[in-house]
N, CA and C of each residue as an Amber inpcrd file, in Angstrom:
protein
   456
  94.3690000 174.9560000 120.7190000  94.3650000 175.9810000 119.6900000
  94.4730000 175.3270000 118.3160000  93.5370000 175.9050000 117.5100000
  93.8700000 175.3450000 115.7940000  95.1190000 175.8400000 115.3550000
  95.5930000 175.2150000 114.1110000  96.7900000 175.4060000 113.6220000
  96.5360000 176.8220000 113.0610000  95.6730000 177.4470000 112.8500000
  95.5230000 178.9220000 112.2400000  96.1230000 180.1280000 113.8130000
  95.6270000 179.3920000 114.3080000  96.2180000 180.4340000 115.3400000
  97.3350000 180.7960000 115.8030000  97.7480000 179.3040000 116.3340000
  99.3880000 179.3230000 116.2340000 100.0300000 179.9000000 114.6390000
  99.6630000 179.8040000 113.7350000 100.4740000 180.4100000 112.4560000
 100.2980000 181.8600000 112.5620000  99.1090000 182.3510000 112.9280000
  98.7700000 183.7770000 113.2990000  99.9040000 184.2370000 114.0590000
 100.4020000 183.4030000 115.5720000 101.0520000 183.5590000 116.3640000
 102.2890000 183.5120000 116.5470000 102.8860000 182.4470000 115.6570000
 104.0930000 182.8310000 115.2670000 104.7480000 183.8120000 113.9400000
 103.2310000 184.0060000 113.1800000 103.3860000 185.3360000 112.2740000
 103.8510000 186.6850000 112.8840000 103.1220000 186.9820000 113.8290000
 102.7200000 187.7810000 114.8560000 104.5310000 187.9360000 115.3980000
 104.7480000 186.8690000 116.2940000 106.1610000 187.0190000 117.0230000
 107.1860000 186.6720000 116.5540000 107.3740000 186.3910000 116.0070000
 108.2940000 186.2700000 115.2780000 108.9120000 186.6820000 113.6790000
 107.9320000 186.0290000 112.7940000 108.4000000 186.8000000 111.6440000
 108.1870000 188.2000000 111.3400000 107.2080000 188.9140000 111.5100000
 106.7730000 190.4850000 111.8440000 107.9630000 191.0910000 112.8110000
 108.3790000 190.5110000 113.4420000 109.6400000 191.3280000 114.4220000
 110.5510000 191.9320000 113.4030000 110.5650000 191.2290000 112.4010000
 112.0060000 191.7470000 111.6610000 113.1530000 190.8830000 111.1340000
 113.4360000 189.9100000 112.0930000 114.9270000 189.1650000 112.4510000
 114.3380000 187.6270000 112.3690000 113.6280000 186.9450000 111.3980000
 113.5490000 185.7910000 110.7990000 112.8830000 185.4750000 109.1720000
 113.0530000 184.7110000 108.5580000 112.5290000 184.9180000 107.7250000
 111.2520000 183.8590000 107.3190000 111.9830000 183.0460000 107.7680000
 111.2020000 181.3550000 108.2350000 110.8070000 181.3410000 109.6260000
 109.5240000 180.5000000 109.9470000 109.1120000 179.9200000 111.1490000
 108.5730000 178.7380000 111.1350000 108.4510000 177.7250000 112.2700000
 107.9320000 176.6070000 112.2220000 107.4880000 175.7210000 113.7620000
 106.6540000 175.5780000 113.9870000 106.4970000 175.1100000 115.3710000
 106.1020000 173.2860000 115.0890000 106.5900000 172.5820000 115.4530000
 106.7040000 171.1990000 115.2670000 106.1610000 169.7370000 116.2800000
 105.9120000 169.2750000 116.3180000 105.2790000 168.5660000 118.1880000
 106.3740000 167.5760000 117.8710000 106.5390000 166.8020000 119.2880000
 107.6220000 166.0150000 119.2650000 107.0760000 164.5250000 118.6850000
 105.5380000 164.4240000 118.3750000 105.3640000 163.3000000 117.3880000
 105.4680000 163.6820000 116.0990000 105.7490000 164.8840000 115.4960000
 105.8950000 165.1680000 113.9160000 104.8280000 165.7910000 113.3670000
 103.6650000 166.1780000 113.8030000 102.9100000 167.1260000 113.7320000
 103.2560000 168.4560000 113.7580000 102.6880000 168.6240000 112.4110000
 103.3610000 170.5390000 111.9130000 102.2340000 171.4780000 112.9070000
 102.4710000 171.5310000 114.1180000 101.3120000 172.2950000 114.0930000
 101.1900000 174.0690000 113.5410000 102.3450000 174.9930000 113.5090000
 101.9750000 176.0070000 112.4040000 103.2380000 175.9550000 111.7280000
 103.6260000 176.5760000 110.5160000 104.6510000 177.3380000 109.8300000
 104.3500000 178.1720000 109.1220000 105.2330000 179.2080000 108.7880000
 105.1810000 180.0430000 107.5210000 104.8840000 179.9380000 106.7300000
 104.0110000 181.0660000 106.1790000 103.7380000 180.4640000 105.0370000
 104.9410000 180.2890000 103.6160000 105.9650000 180.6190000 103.7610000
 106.9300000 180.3150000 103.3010000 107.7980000 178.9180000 102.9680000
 107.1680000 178.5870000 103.8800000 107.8310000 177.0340000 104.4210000
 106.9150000 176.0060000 103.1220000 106.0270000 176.3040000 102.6740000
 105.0220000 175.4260000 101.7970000 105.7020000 174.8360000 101.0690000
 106.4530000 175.0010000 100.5960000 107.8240000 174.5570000  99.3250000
 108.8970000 173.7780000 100.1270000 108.6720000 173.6000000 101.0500000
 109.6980000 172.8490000 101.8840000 109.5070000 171.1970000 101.9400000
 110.6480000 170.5260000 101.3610000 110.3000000 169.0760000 101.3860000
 110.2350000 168.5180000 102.3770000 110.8580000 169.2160000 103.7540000
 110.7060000 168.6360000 105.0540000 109.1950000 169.2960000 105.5880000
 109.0890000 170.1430000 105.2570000 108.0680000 170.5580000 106.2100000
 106.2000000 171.0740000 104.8590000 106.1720000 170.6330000 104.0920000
 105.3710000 171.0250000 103.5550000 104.2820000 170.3200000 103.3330000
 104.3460000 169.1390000 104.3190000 102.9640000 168.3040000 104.8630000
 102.1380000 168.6140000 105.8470000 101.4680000 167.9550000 106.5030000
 100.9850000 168.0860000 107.8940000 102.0360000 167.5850000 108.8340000
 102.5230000 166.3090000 108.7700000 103.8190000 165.9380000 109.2160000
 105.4190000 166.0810000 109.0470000 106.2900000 165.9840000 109.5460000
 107.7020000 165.9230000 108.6400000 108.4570000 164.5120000 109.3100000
 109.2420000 164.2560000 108.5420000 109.6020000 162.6450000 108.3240000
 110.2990000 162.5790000 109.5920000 110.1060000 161.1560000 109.9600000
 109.5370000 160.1890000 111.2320000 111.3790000 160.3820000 111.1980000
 112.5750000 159.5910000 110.3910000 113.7650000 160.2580000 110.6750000
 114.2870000 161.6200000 110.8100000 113.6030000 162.7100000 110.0080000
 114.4150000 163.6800000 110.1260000 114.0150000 164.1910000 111.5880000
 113.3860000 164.0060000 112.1110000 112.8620000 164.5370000 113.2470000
 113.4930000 164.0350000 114.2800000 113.5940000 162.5800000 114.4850000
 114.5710000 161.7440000 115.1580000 115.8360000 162.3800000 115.1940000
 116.1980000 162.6880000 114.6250000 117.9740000 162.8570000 114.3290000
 117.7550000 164.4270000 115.1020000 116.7470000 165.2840000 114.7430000
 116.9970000 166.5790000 115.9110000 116.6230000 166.6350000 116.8870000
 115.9660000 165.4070000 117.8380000 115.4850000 164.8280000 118.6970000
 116.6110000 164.5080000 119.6310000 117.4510000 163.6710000 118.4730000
 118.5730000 163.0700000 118.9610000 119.7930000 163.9340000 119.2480000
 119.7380000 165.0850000 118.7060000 120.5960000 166.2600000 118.7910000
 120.7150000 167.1020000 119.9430000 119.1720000 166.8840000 120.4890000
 119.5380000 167.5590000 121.5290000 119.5380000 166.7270000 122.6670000
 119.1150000 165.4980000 122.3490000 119.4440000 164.6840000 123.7830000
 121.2350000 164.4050000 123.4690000 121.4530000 164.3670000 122.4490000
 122.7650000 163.9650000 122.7150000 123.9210000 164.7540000 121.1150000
 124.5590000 166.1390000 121.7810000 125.0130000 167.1270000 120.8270000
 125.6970000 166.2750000 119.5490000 126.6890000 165.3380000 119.9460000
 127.5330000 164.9890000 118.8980000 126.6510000 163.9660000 117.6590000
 125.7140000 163.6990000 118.0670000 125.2690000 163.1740000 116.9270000
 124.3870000 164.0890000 116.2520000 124.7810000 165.2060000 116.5160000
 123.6960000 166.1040000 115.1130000 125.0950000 167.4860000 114.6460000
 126.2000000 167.5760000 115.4360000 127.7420000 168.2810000 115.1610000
 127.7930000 167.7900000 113.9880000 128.2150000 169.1960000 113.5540000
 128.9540000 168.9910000 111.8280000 130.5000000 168.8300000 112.0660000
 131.0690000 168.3490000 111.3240000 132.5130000 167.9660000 111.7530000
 132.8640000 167.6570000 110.3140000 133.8680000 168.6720000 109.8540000
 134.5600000 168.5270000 108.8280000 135.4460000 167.3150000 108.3870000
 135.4340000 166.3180000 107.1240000 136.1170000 165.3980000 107.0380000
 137.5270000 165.0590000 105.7900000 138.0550000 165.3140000 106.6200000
 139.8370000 165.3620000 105.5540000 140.1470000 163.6970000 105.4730000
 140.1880000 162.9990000 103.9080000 140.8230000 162.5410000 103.6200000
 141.5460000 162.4880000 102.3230000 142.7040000 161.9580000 102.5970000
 143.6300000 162.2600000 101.2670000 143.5770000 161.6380000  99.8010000
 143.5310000 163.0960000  98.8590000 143.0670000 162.7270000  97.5450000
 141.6670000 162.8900000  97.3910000 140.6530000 163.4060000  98.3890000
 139.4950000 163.7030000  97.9020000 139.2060000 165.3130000  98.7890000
 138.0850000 165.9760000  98.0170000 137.9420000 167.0390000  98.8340000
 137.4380000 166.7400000 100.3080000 137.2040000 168.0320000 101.3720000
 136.6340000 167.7410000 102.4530000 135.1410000 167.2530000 102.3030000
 134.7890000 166.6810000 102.9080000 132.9130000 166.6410000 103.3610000
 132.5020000 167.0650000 104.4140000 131.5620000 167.1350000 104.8860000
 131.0940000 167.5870000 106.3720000 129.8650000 166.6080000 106.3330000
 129.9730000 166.1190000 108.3210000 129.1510000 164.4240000 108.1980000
 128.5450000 165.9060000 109.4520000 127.0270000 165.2090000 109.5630000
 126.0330000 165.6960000 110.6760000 125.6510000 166.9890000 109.8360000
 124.3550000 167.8860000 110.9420000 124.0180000 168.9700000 110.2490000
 122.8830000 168.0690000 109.9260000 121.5440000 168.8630000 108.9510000
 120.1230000 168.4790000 108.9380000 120.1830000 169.1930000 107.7110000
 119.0650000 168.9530000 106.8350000 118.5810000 169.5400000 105.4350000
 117.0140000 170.5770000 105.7410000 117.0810000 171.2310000 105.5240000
 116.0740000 172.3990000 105.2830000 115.7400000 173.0940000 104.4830000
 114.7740000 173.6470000 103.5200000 114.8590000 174.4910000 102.7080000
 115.6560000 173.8880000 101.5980000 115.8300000 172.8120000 100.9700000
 116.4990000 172.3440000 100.5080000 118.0990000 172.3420000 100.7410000
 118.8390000 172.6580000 102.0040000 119.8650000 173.3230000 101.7250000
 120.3700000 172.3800000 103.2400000 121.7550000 172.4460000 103.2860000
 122.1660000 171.2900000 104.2550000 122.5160000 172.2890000 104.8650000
 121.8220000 172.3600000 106.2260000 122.4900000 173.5870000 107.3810000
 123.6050000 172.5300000 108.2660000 124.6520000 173.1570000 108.3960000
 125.8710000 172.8490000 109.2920000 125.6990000 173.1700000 110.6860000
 125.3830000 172.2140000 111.5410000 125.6120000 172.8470000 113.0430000
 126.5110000 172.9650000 113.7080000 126.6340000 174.3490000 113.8520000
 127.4990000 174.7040000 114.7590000 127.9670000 174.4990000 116.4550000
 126.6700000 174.9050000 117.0550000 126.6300000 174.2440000 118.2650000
 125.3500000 173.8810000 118.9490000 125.2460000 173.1320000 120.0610000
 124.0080000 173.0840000 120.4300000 124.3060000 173.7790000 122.2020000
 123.2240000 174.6880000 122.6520000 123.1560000 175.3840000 123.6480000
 122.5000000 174.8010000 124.9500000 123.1290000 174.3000000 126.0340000
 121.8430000 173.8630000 126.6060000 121.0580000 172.5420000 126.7360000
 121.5790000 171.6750000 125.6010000 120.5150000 170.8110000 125.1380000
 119.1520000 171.5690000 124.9900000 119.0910000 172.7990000 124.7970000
 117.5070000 173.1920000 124.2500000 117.7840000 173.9620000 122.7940000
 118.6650000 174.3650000 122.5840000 119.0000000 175.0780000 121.0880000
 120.0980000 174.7120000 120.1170000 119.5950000 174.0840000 119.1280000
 120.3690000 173.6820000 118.0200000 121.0830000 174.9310000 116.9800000
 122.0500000 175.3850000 117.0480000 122.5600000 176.3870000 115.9140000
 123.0660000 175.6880000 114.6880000 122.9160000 176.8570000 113.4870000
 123.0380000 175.8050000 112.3820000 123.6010000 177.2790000 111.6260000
 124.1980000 176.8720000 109.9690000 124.4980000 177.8950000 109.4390000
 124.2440000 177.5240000 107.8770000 124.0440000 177.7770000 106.9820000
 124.1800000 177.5680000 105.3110000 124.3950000 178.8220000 104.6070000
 125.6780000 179.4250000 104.4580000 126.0370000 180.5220000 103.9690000
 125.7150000 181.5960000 104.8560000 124.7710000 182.9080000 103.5830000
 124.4450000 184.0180000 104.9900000 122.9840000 183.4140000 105.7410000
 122.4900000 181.9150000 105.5160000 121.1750000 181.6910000 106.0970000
 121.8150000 181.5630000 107.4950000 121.0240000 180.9500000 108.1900000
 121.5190000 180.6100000 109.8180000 119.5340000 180.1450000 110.3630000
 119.8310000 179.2880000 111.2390000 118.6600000 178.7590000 112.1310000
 119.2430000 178.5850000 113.2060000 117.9060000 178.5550000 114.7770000
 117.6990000 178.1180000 115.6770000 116.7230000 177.2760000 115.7370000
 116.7440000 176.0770000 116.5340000 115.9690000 174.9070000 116.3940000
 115.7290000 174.8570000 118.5170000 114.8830000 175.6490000 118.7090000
 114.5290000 175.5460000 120.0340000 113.5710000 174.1210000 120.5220000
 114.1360000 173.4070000 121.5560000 113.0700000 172.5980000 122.1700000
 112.4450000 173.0540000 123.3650000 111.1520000 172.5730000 123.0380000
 110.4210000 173.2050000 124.2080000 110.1950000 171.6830000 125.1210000
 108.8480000 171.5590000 126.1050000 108.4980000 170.7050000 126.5190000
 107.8240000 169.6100000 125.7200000 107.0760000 169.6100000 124.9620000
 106.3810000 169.1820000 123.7330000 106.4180000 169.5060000 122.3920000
 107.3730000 170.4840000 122.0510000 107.3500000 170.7690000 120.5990000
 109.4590000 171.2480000 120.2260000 109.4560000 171.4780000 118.9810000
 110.3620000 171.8090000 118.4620000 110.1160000 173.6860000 117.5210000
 110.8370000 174.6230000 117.8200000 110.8170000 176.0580000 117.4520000
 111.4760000 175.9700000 116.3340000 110.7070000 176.0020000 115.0300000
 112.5830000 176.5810000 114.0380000 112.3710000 177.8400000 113.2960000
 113.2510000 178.4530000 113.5880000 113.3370000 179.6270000 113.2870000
 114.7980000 180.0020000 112.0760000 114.6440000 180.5420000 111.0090000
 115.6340000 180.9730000 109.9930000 115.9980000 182.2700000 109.8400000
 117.0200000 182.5220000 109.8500000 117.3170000 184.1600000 109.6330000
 118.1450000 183.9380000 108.3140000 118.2730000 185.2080000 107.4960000
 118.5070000 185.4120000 106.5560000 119.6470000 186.7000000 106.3310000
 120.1990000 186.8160000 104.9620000 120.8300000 188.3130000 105.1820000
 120.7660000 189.2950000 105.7620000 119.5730000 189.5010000 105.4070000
 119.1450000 191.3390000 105.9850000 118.9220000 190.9470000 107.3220000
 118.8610000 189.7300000 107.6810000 118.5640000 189.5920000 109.4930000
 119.7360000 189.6690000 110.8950000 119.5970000 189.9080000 111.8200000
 120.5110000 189.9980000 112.5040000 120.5500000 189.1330000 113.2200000
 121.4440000 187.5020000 113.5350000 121.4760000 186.7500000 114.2570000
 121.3960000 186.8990000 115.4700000 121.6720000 187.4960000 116.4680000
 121.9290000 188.4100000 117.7850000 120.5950000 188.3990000 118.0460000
 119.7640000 189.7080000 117.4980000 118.3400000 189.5260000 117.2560000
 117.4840000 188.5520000 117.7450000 117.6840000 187.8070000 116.1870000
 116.7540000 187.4650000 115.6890000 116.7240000 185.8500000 116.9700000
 117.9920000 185.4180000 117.5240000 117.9860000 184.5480000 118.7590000
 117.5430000 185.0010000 120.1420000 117.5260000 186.3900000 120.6060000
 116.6170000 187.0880000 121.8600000 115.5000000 187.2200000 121.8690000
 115.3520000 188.0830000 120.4640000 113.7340000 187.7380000 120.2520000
 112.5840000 186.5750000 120.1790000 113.5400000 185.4060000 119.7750000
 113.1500000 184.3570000 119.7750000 112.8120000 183.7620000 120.8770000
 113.8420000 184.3020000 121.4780000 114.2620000 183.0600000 122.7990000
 113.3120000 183.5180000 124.0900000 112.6000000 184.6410000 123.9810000
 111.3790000 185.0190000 124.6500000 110.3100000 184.7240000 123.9800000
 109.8010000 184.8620000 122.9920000 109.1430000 183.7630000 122.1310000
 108.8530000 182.0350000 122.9920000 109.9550000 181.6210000 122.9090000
 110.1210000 180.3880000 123.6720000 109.5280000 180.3200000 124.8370000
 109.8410000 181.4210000 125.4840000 109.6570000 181.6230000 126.9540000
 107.8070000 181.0430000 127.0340000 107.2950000 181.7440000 126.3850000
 106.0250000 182.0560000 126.2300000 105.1780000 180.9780000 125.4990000
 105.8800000 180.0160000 124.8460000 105.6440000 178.5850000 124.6570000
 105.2050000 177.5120000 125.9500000 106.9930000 178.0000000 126.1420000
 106.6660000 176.9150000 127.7160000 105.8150000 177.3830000 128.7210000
 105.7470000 178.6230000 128.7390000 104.5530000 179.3980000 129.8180000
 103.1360000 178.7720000 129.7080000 102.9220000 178.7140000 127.8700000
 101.4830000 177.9620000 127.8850000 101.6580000 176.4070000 127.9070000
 102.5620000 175.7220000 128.2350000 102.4790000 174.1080000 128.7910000
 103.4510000 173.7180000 127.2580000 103.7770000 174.4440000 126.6200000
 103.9080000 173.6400000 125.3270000 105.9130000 173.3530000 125.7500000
């Protein structure tokens, strides 16, 4: 399938549902194959490719949770930091947990993402205020279904 279709297709299922605001379907060599058209402004994702590390590191997240965990850091005399978590949208999403080894959760204020792996690709999906996390992760997560159904 051309990349128009899949963008059709995740236009279609996902952002049209209601409960995302962002979409992005990714291959596990770094090939964008669709996103939102929203996403164009995105320094990670507003190539044909997205960078050979950032991709690694959510690669690495789900083969192995603690190296992509946000984990708050207290030391004395300076404020906290938070080490792990990924940049998107310009904005450093905090992960919360990973499901499965197939779903990365993340949070940046009222934003929030799911970062689904499939067999060959990576799902990312963003919800926003007006969105309902609950949602906008069921709906998705049959979405998914229907990924791996077609080999992906």
């Amino acid at each position: 399938m051309s990349e128009d279709t899949w963008t059709d297709v995740i236009q279609r299922e996902v952002i049209e549902q209601g409960n995302a605001t962002h979409c992005a379907l990714i291959s596990d060599d770094g090939s964008i194959w669709a996103k939102s058209k929203n996403f164009s402004t995105d320094p990670i994702l507003s190539q044909e490719d997205c960078p050979n590390d950032w991709l690694q590191s959510l690669l690495d997240g789900f083969n192995d949770p603690e190296t992509i965990l946000s984990q708050v850091i207290l030391e004395e005399d300076k404020p906290p930091s938070v080490s792990g978590g990924f940049y998107l949208l310009n904005k450093h999403f905090i992960v919360t947990h990973v499901i499965k080894d197939k779903v990365i959760c993340a949070k940046n204020g009222v934003m929030g993402c799911f970062l689904y792996k499939t067999n060959q690709a990576i799902l990312i999906v963003v919800y926003g205020i007006s969105n309902e996390p609950g949602e906008s992760y069921l709906e998705t997560e049959s979405f998914v279904q229907y990924l791996m159904n077609q080999g992906l």
